[in-house]
CSV table of C-alpha atoms in Angstrom, one decimal:
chain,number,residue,atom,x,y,z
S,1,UNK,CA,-7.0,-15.1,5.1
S,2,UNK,CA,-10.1,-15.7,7.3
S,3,UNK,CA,-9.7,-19.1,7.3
S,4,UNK,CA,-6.0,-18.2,9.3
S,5,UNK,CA,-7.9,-15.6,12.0
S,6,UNK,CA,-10.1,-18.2,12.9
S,7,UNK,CA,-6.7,-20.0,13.6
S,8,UNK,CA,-5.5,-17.3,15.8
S,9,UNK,CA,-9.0,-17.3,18.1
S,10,UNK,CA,-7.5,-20.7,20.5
S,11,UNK,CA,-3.7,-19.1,20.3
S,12,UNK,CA,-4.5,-15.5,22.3
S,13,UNK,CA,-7.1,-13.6,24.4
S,14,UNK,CA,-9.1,-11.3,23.4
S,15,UNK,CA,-9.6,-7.6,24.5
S,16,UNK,CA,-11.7,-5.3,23.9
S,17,UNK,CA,-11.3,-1.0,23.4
S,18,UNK,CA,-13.2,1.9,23.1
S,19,UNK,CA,-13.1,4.9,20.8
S,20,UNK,CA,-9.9,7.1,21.6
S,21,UNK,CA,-8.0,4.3,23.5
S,22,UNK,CA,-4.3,3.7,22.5
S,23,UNK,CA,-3.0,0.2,21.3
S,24,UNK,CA,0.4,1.6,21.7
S,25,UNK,CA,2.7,3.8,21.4
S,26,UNK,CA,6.1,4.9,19.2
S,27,UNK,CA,8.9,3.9,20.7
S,28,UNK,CA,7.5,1.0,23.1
S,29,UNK,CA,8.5,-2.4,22.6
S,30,UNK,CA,6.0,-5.0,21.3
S,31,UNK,CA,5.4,-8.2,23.6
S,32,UNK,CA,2.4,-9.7,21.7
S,33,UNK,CA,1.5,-9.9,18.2
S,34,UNK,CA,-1.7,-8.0,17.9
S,35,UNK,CA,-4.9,-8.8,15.6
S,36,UNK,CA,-7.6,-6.4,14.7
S,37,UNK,CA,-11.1,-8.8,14.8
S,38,UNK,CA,-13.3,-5.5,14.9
S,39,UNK,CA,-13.7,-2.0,14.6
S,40,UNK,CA,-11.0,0.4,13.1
S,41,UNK,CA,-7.5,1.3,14.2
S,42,UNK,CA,-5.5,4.5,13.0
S,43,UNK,CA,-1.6,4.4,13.0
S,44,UNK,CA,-0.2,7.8,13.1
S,45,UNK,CA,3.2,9.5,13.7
S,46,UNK,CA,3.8,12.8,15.6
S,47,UNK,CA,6.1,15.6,14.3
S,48,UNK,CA,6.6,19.1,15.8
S,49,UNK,CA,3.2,18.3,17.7
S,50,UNK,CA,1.3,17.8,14.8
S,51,UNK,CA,-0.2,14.1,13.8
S,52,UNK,CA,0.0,12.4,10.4
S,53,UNK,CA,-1.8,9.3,10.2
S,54,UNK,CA,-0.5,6.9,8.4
S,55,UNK,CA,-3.0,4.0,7.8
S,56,UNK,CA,-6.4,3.4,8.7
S,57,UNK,CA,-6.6,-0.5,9.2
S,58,UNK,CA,-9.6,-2.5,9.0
S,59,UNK,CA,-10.6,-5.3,10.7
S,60,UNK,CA,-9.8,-8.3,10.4
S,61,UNK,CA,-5.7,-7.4,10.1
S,62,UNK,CA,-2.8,-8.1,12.3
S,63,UNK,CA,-1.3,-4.4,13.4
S,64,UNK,CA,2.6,-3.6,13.5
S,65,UNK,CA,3.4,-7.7,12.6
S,66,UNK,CA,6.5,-6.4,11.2
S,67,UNK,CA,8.2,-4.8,14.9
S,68,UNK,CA,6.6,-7.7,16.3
S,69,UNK,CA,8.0,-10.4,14.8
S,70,UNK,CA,11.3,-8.7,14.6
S,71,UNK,CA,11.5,-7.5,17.8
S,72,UNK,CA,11.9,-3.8,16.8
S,73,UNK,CA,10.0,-0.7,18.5
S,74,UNK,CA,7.1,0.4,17.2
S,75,UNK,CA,7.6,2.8,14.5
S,76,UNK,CA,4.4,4.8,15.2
S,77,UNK,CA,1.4,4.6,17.5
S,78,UNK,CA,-1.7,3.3,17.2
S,79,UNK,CA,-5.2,4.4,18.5
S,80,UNK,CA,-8.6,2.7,18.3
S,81,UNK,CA,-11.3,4.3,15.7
S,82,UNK,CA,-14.7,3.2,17.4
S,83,UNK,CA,-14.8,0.3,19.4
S,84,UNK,CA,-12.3,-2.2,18.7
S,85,UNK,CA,-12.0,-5.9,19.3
S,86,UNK,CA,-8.3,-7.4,19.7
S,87,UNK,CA,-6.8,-10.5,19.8
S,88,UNK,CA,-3.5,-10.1,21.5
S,89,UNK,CA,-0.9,-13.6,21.0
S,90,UNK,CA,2.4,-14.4,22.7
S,91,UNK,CA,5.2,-14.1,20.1
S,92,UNK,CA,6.6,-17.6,20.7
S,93,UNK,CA,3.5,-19.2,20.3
S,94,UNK,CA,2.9,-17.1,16.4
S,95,UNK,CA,6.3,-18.1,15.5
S,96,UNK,CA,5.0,-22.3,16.0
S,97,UNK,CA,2.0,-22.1,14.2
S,98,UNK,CA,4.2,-20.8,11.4
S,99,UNK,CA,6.8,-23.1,11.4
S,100,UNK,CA,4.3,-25.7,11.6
S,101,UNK,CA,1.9,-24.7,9.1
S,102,UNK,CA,3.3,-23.4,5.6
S,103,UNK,CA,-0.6,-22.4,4.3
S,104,UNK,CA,-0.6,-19.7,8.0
S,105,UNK,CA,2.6,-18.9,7.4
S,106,UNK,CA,2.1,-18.1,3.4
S,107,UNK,CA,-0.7,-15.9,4.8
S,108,UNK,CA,1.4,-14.3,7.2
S,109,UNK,CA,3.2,-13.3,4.2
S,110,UNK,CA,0.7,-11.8,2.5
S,111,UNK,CA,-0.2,-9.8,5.3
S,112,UNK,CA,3.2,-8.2,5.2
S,113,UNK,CA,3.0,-7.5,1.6
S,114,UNK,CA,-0.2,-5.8,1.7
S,115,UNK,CA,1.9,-3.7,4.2
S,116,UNK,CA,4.5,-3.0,1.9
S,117,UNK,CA,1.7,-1.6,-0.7
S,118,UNK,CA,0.5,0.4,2.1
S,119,UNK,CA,4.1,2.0,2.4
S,120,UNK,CA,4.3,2.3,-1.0
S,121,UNK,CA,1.2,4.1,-1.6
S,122,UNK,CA,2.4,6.5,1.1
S,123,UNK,CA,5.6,7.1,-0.1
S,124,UNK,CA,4.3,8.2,-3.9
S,125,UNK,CA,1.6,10.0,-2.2
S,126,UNK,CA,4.4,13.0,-0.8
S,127,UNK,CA,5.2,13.4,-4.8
S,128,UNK,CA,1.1,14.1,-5.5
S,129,UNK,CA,-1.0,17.2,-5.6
S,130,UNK,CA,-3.7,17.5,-2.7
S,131,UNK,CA,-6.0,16.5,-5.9
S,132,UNK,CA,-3.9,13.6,-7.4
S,133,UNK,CA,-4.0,12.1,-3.3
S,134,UNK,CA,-7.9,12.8,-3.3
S,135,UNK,CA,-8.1,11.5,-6.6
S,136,UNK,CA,-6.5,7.9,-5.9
S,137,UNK,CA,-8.0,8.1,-2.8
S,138,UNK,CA,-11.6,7.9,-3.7
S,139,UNK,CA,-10.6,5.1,-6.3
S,140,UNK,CA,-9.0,2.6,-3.7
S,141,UNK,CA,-11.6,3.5,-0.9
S,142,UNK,CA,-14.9,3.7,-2.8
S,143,UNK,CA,-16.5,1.0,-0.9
S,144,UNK,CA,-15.6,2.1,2.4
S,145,UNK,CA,-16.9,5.9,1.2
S,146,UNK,CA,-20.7,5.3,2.8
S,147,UNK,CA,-18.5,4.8,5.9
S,148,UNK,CA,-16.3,8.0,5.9
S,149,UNK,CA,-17.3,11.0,7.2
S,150,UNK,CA,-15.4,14.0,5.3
S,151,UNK,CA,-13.5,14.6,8.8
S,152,UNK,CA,-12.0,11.3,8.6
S,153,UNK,CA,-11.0,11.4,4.9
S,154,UNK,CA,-9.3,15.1,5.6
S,155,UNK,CA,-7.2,13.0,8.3
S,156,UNK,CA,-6.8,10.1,6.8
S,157,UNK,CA,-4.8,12.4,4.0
S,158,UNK,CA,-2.9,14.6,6.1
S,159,UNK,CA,-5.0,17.6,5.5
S,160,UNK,CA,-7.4,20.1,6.9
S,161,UNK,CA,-10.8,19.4,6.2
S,162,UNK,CA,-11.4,23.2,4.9
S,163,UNK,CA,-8.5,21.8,1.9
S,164,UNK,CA,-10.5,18.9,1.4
S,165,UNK,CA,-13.7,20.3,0.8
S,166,UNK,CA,-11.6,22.8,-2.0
S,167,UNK,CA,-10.5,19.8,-3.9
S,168,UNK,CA,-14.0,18.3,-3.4
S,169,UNK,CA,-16.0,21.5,-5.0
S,170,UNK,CA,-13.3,21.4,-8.2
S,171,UNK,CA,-14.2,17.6,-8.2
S,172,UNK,CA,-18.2,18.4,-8.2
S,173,UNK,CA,-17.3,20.8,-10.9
S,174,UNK,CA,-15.9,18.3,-13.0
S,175,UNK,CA,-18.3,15.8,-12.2
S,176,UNK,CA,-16.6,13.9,-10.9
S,177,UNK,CA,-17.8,13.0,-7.4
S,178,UNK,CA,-21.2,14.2,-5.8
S,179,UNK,CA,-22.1,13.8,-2.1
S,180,UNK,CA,-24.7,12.9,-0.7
S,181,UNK,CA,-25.8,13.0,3.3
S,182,UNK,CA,-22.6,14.4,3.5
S,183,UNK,CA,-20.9,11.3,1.9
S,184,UNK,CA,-18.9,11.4,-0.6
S,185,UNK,CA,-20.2,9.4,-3.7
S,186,UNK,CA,-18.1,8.7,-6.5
S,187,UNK,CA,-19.9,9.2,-10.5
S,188,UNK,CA,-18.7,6.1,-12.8
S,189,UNK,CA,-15.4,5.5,-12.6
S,190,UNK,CA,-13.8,8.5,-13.7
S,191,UNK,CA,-11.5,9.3,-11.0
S,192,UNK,CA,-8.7,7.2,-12.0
């Protein structure tokens, strides 16, 4: 998958964003397929004025490929976590690399169906406890814990910090988790 960004460094331009900036919007059209090269990007939806974030994506990743290359609106927006470093691409030039190159376009793929997960996760996440989400949360983010304050966990989960930090104490109890600086360390692996 690297090997493919480094691909995608001659085919666009780079910009660059600072914390709180927005990539785009819901409901805009896409014009350039977008990659993350650095920093952190937060895709959320807004209902009845109140934000659910959908993904967190880390860099390196393409964002929204799927509208993009189909030509669809976006189906959320997107705003930068930190300072972000994008490589925006013209469509029409994407779509020639992967007609020309079945390895890029295989990894193209793959990008999507890392997507799908992501969608899938979500979707069994509505049928879960606050504490089954945590739960599964700590075990498929444990390396990225050192880099997650409590704040950004709470939203990353669609919750209130104060309901976080409840589910956090019965998870001390149980010794389960610990923190540490405020971090949240996971003990073994008994969260699964």
């Amino acid at each position: 998958m690297q090997d493919m960004f480094k691909m995608l460094y001659d085919m666009g331009h780079k910009r660059f964003y600072n914390h709180g900036e927005f990539l785009f919007f819901e409901g805009e059209t896409p014009h350039k397929l977008l990659v993350l090269l650095k920093g952190r990007v937060r895709i959320y939806k807004v209902h009845n004025t109140q934000e659910a974030t959908l993904h967190q994506i880390c860099a390196p990743s393409f964002i929204a490929e799927m509208p993009t290359f189909l030509g669809l609106a976006y189906p959320a927006s997107a705003v930068c976590v930190g300072e972000c470093e994008i490589l925006e691409i013209g469509l029409e030039v994407f779509k020639k690399q992967c007609v020309g190159n079945a390895e890029f376009c295989l990894s193209f793929i793959a990008s999507l169906c890392q997507k799908i997960k992501i969608l899938e996760s979500h979707i069994s996440s509505t049928s879960q406890s606050l504490k089954e989400r945590v739960k599964d949360f700590l075990a498929l983010h444990q390396h990225q814990l050192p880099n997650l304050t409590q704040r950004q966990i709470a939203q990353m989960l669609n919750t209130s910090p104060e309901s976080l930090s409840r589910v956090l104490r019965e998870l001390k109890k149980s010794g389960l988790v610990r923190t540490q600086k405020g971090k949240i360390v996971v003990v073994g692996d008994k969260t699964t």
